[in-house]
Structures are given as structure tokens and as C-alpha cells.
Coordinates of C-alpha atoms and ligand atoms in Angstrom, one line a residue:
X1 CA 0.0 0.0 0.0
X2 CA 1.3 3.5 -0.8
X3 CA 0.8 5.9 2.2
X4 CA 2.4 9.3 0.6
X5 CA 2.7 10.7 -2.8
X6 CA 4.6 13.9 -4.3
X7 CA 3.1 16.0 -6.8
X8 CA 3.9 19.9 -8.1
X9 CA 1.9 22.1 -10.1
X10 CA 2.4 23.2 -13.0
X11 CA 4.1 26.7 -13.8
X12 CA 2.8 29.0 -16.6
X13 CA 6.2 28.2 -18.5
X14 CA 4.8 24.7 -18.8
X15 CA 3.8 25.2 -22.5
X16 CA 7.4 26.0 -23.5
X17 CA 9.0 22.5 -21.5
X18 CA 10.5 19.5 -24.1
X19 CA 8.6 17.6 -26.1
X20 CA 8.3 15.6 -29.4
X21 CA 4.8 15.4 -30.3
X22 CA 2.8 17.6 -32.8
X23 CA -0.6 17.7 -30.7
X24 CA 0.1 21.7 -30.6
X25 CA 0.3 23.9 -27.6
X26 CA -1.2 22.8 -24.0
X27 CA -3.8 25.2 -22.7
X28 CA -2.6 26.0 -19.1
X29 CA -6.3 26.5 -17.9
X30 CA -7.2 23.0 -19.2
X31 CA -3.6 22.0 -17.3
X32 CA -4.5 23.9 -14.3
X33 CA -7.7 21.5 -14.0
X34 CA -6.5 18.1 -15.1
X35 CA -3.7 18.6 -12.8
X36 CA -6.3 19.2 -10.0
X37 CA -8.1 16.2 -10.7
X38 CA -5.3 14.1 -10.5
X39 CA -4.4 15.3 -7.3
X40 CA -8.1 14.6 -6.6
X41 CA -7.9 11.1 -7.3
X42 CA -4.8 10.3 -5.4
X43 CA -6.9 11.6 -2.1
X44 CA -9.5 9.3 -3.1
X45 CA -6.9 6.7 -3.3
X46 CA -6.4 7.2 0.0
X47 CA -2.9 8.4 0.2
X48 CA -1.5 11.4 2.2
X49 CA -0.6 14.5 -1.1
X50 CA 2.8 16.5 -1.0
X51 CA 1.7 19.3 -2.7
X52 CA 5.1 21.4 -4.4
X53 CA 4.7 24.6 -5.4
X54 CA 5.2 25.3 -9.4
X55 CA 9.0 26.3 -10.5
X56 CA 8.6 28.5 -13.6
X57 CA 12.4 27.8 -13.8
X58 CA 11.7 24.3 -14.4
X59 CA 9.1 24.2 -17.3
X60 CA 8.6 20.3 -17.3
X61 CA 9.1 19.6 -13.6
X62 CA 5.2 18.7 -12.8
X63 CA 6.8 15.1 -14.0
X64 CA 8.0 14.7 -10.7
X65 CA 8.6 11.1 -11.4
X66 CA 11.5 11.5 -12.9
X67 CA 13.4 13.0 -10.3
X68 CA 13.7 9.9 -8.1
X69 CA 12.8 6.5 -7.3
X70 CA 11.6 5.5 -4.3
X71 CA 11.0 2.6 -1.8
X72 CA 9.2 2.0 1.4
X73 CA 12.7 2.5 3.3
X74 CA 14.6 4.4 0.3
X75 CA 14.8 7.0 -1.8
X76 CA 16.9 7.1 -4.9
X77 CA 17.9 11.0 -6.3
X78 CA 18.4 10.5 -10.3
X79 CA 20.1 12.3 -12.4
X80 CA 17.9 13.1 -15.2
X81 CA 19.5 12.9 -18.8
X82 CA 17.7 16.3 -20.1
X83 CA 19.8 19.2 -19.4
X84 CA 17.0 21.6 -19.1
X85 CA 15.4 19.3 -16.3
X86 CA 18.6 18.2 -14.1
X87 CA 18.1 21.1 -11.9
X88 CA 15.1 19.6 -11.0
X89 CA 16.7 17.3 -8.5
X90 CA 17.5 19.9 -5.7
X91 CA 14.3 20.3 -4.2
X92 CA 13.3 16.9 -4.2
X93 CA 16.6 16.2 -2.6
X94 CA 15.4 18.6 0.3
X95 CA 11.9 17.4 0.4
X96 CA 12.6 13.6 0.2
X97 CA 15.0 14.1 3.2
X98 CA 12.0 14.8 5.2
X99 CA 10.3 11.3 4.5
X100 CA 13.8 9.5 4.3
X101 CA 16.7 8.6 6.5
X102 CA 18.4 6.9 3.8
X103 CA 19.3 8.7 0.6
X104 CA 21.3 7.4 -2.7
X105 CA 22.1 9.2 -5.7
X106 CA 22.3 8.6 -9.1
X107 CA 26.3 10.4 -9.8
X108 CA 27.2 11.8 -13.3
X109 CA 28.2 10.5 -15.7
X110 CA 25.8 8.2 -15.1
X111 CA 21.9 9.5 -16.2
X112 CA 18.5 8.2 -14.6
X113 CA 15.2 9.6 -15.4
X114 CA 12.6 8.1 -13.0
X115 CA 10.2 7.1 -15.8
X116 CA 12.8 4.6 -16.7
X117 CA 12.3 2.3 -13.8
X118 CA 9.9 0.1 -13.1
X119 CA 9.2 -1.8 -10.1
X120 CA 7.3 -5.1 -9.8
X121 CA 7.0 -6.7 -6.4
X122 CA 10.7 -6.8 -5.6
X123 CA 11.9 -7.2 -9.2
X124 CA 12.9 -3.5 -10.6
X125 CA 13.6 -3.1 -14.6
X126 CA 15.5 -0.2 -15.5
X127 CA 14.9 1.2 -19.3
X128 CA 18.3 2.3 -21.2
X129 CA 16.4 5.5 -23.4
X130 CA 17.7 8.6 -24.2
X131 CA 17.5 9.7 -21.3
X132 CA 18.5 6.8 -19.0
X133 CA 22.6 5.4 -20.2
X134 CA 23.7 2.6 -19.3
X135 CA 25.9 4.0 -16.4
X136 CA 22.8 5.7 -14.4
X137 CA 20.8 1.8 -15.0
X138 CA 24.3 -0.3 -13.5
X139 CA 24.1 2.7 -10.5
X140 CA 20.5 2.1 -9.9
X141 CA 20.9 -1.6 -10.6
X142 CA 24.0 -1.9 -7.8
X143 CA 22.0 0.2 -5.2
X144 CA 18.9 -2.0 -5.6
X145 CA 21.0 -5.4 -5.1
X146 CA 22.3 -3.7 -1.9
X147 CA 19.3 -3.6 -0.5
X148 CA 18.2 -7.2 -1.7
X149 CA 16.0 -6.2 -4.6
X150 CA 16.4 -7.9 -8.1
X151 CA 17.3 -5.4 -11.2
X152 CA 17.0 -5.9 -15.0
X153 CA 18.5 -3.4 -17.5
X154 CA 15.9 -3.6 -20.6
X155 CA 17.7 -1.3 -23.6
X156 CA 14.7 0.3 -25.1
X157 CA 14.1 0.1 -29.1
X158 CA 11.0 2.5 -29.6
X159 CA 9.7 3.9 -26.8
X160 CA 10.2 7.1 -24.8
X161 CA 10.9 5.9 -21.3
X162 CA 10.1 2.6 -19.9
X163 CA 7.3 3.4 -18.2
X164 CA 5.7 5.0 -21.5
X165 CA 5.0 1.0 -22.9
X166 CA 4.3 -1.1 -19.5
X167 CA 2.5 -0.5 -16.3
X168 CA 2.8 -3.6 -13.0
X169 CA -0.7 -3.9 -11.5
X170 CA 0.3 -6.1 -8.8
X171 CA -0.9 -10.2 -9.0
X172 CA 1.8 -11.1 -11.1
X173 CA -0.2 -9.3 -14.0
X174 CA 1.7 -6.4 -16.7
X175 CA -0.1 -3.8 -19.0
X176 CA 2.4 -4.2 -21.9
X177 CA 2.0 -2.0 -25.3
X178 CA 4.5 -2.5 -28.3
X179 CA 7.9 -3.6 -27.6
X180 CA 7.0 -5.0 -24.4
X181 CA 4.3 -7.0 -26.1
X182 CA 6.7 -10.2 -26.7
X183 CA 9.7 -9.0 -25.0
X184 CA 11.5 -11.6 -22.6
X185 CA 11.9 -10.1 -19.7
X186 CA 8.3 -9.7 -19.1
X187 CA 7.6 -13.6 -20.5
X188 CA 6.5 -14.8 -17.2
X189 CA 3.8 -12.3 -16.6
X190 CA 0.6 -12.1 -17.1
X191 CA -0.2 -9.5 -19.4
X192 CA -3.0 -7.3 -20.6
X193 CA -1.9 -5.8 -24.1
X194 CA -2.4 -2.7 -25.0
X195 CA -3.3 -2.4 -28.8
X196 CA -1.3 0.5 -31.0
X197 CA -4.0 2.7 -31.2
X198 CA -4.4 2.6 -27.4
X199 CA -1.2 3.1 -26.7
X200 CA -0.9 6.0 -24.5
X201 CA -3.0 4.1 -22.0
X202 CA -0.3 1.8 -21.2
X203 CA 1.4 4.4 -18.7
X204 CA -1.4 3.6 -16.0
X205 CA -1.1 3.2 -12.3
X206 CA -1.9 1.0 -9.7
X207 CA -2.6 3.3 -6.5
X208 CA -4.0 0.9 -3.4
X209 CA -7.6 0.5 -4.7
X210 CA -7.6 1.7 -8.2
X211 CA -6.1 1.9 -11.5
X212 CA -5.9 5.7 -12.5
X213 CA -5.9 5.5 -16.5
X214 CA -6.0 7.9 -18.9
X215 CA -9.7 9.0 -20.3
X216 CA -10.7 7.9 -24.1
X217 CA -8.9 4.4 -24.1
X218 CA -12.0 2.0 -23.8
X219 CA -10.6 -1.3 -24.4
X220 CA -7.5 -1.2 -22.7
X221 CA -10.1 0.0 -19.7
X222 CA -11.9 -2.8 -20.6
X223 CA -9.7 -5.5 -20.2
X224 CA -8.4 -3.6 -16.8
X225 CA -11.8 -3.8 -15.0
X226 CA -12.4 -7.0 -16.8
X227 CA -9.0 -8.1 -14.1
X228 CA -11.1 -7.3 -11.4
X229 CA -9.4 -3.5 -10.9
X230 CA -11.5 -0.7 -10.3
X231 CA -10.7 2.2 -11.9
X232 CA -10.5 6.0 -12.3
X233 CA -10.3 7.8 -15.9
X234 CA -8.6 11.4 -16.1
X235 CA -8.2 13.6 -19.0
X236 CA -4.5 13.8 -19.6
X237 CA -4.8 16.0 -22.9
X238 CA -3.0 18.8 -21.8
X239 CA 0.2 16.2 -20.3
X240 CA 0.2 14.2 -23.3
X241 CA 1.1 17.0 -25.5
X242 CA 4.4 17.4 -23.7
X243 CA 5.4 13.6 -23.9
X244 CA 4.0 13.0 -20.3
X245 CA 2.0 10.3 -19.1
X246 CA 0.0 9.6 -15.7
X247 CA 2.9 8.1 -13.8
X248 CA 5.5 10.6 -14.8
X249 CA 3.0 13.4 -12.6
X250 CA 3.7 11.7 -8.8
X251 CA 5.9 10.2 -7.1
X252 CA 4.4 7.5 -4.6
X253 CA 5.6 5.5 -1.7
Ligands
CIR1 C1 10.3 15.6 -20.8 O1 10.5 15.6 -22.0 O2 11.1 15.3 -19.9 C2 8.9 16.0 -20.4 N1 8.3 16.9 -21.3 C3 8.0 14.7 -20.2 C4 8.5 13.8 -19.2 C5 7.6 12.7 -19.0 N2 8.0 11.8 -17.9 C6 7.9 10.5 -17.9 O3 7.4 9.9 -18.9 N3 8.3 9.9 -16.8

């Protein structure tokens, strides 16, 4: 069960943070309010919010999930590979020393984004991308054996981060879109499979009761409730248009 999660708002330079896509320019009102009703359905989760204040220095740090991976009884600072969003790290250092006695870091020139790692019961996978190399996953991977948790390196071939293409849900059961689909690493799960046109509702997450999943993706939620999940939809528009998914906005623990 998670207990505590960390989000941040969103500052008005937002709309001029990284991204790849060509879904055009995110309407910070729209923002503003999905942002809010994520935060709302964490509370409904039943989990205690860290609400950070918005750094217009930082234009993409809302996806607080990057910044760090964390445990019940650790917390790992990464080092994320984007320039613009390194910075980032600082105050989650400060703010995670509050909740933890035990701090690691992910040291240069090794890179870790958060949305590269995935953990499933006490098996983590770490995504090489182009923002995760393979110094920050053998880092991550050594600090994760120390404390008697299994790691896999996976070197990603299509998508953004790891977490963009597979979701754990607990139960020994995977939400797996596109390269994950028949990859090894993930052969002994069970798997719900996201098709192409669904993919952005792969990045889903498994908070205590629920499965928070992205609105408009009717057959992967489908197949989800058809598990036995309950779930909650939210309108990610404005997030998906800067390359971010629901996992990437909290950090939970
Ligand atoms: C970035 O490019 O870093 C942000 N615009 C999106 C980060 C999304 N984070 C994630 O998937 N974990």
C-alpha cells in the first residue's frame, strides 16, 4: 500500500517545456484543472498529497517522477538525462529528506530519469532510453541489489521511457503495449496488451484500490476492469502533449 505521494503544479512556463509530439500547444487553464483532478484522485486513493509549489524555472518539472525513485525504506535521487530538467533534483533532494533517512544518488556520468524504472514486487527493470545510459541503469541496478531487490537493465528500441509501454498492476499481471508486447523479460507475466492505437494508455497506475488510467482508451479499460481493478479515468490532454503520461506526474511510496 502506498501511504504518501509527491506531486507539483504546473508553472505557466509549462507550455514552453520538451517535447516531441505535434498535438500543438497545451492550454494552461485546461492543465490547471486536469492537474487538479489528478491530485483529486490520489486523495481518493487514500494516500497522504505533498503538494510542491510550481518552479517557472523548471518548465517540465510537474513530472515529478522522474526526479527519483523511491522505496518504502529508500529513496533514490536520479540524475535526469535532459539538461533543461537536471536542476530539478535539488528540491526533491530537500523534500525527500524529510520522509527519508536513507538517501542514494544517481552520480554523473551516469543519467537516470525516473520514468525509466519500473518496479514489480521486488523485481525492478530499468529502461536504457535517451535519457537513462547505461551508467545511471548499472548505479541504480548496484543500489537496488544492496538492499536485496532484483534489477533488470531492458535497452529500449521504440519507446520514450520505460514506463511509456508497461504498467505492474500487482498479481503477477503487466499492462504491456508495443515492444513489451513479446519481449522476454516480461515472459513470465501475465499481461494485458495494449493495442497500437491505445497506446498512450499503457502508462497507468496502480494506486492501493484503483487503477488511475488515462480518459478515451475503452478497451484497454476494458480489459483492466475486466481483471477485477476498479478504476479512475482522467483527462491527460494537456500532459500528453508534452510527452508526459500519468505516472510521470507523482511520485508514490
Ligand atoms: C520531458 O521531456 O522530460 C517531459 N516533457 C516529459 C516527461 C515525462 N516523464 C515520464 O514519462 N516519466
Amino acid at each position: 500500500m502506498f501511504k504518501n505521494v509527491i506531486v507539483k503544479s504546473p508553472g505557466k512556463s509549462y507550455v514552453n517545456g520538451l517535447t516531441t509530439s505535434n498535438l500543438g500547444k497545451p492550454d494552461f487553464d485546461r492543465l490547471l484543472e486536469q492537474h487538479a483532478a489528478y491530485v483529486e484522485a490520489l486523495k481518493k486513493c487514500g494516500v497522504e498529497v505533498t503538494h510542491l509549489p510550481a518552479s517557472e524555472d523548471f518548465p517540465d518539472s510537474t513530472f515529478v517522477e522522474d526526479t527519483a525513485v523511491l522505496t518504502s525504506d529508500f529513496a533514490v535521487v536520479s540524475n535526469p538525462g535532459a539538461d533543461s530538467r537536471n536542476g530539478e533534483i535539488a528540491e526533491m533532494e530537500r523534500v525527500l529528506k524529510g520522509f527519508y533517512k536513507k538517501l542514494y544518488s544517481i552520480k554523473a556520468p551516469g543519467t537516470l530519469d525516473g520514468g525509466d524504472v519500473l518496479q514489480a514486487d521486488g523485481h525492478f527493470y530499468i529502461g536504457i532510453s535517451a535519457r537513462t545510459n547505461q551508467e545511471g541503469a548499472r548505479q541504480l541496478k548496484e543500489i537496488l541489489e544492496t538492499e536485496g531487490y532484483k534489477a533488470a537493465i531492458v535497452p529500449l528500441k521504440e519507446f520514450f521511457h520505460l514506463k511509456t509501454g508497461v504498467a505492474y498492476l500487482g498479481n503477477n499481471l503487466i499492462v504491456a503495449a508495443g515492444e513489451f508486447v513479446d519481449h522476454p523479460d516480461f515472459a513470465h507475466y501475465e499481461k494485458i496488451i495494449v493495442s497500437r492505437k491505445d497506446e498512450y494508455s499503457a502508462n497507468c497506475i496502480l494506486v492501493n484500490d484503483f487503477v488511475l488510467i488515462p480518459k478515451g482508451y475503452e478497451e484497454t479499460k476494458l480489459k483492466i476492469e475486466q481483471a477485477g481493478y476498479k478504476m479512475i479515468e482522467l483527462d491527460m490532454s494537456e500532459f500528453q502533449k508534452q510527452d508526459g503520461g500519468l505516472s510521470c506526474l507523482s511520485l508514490r511510496f
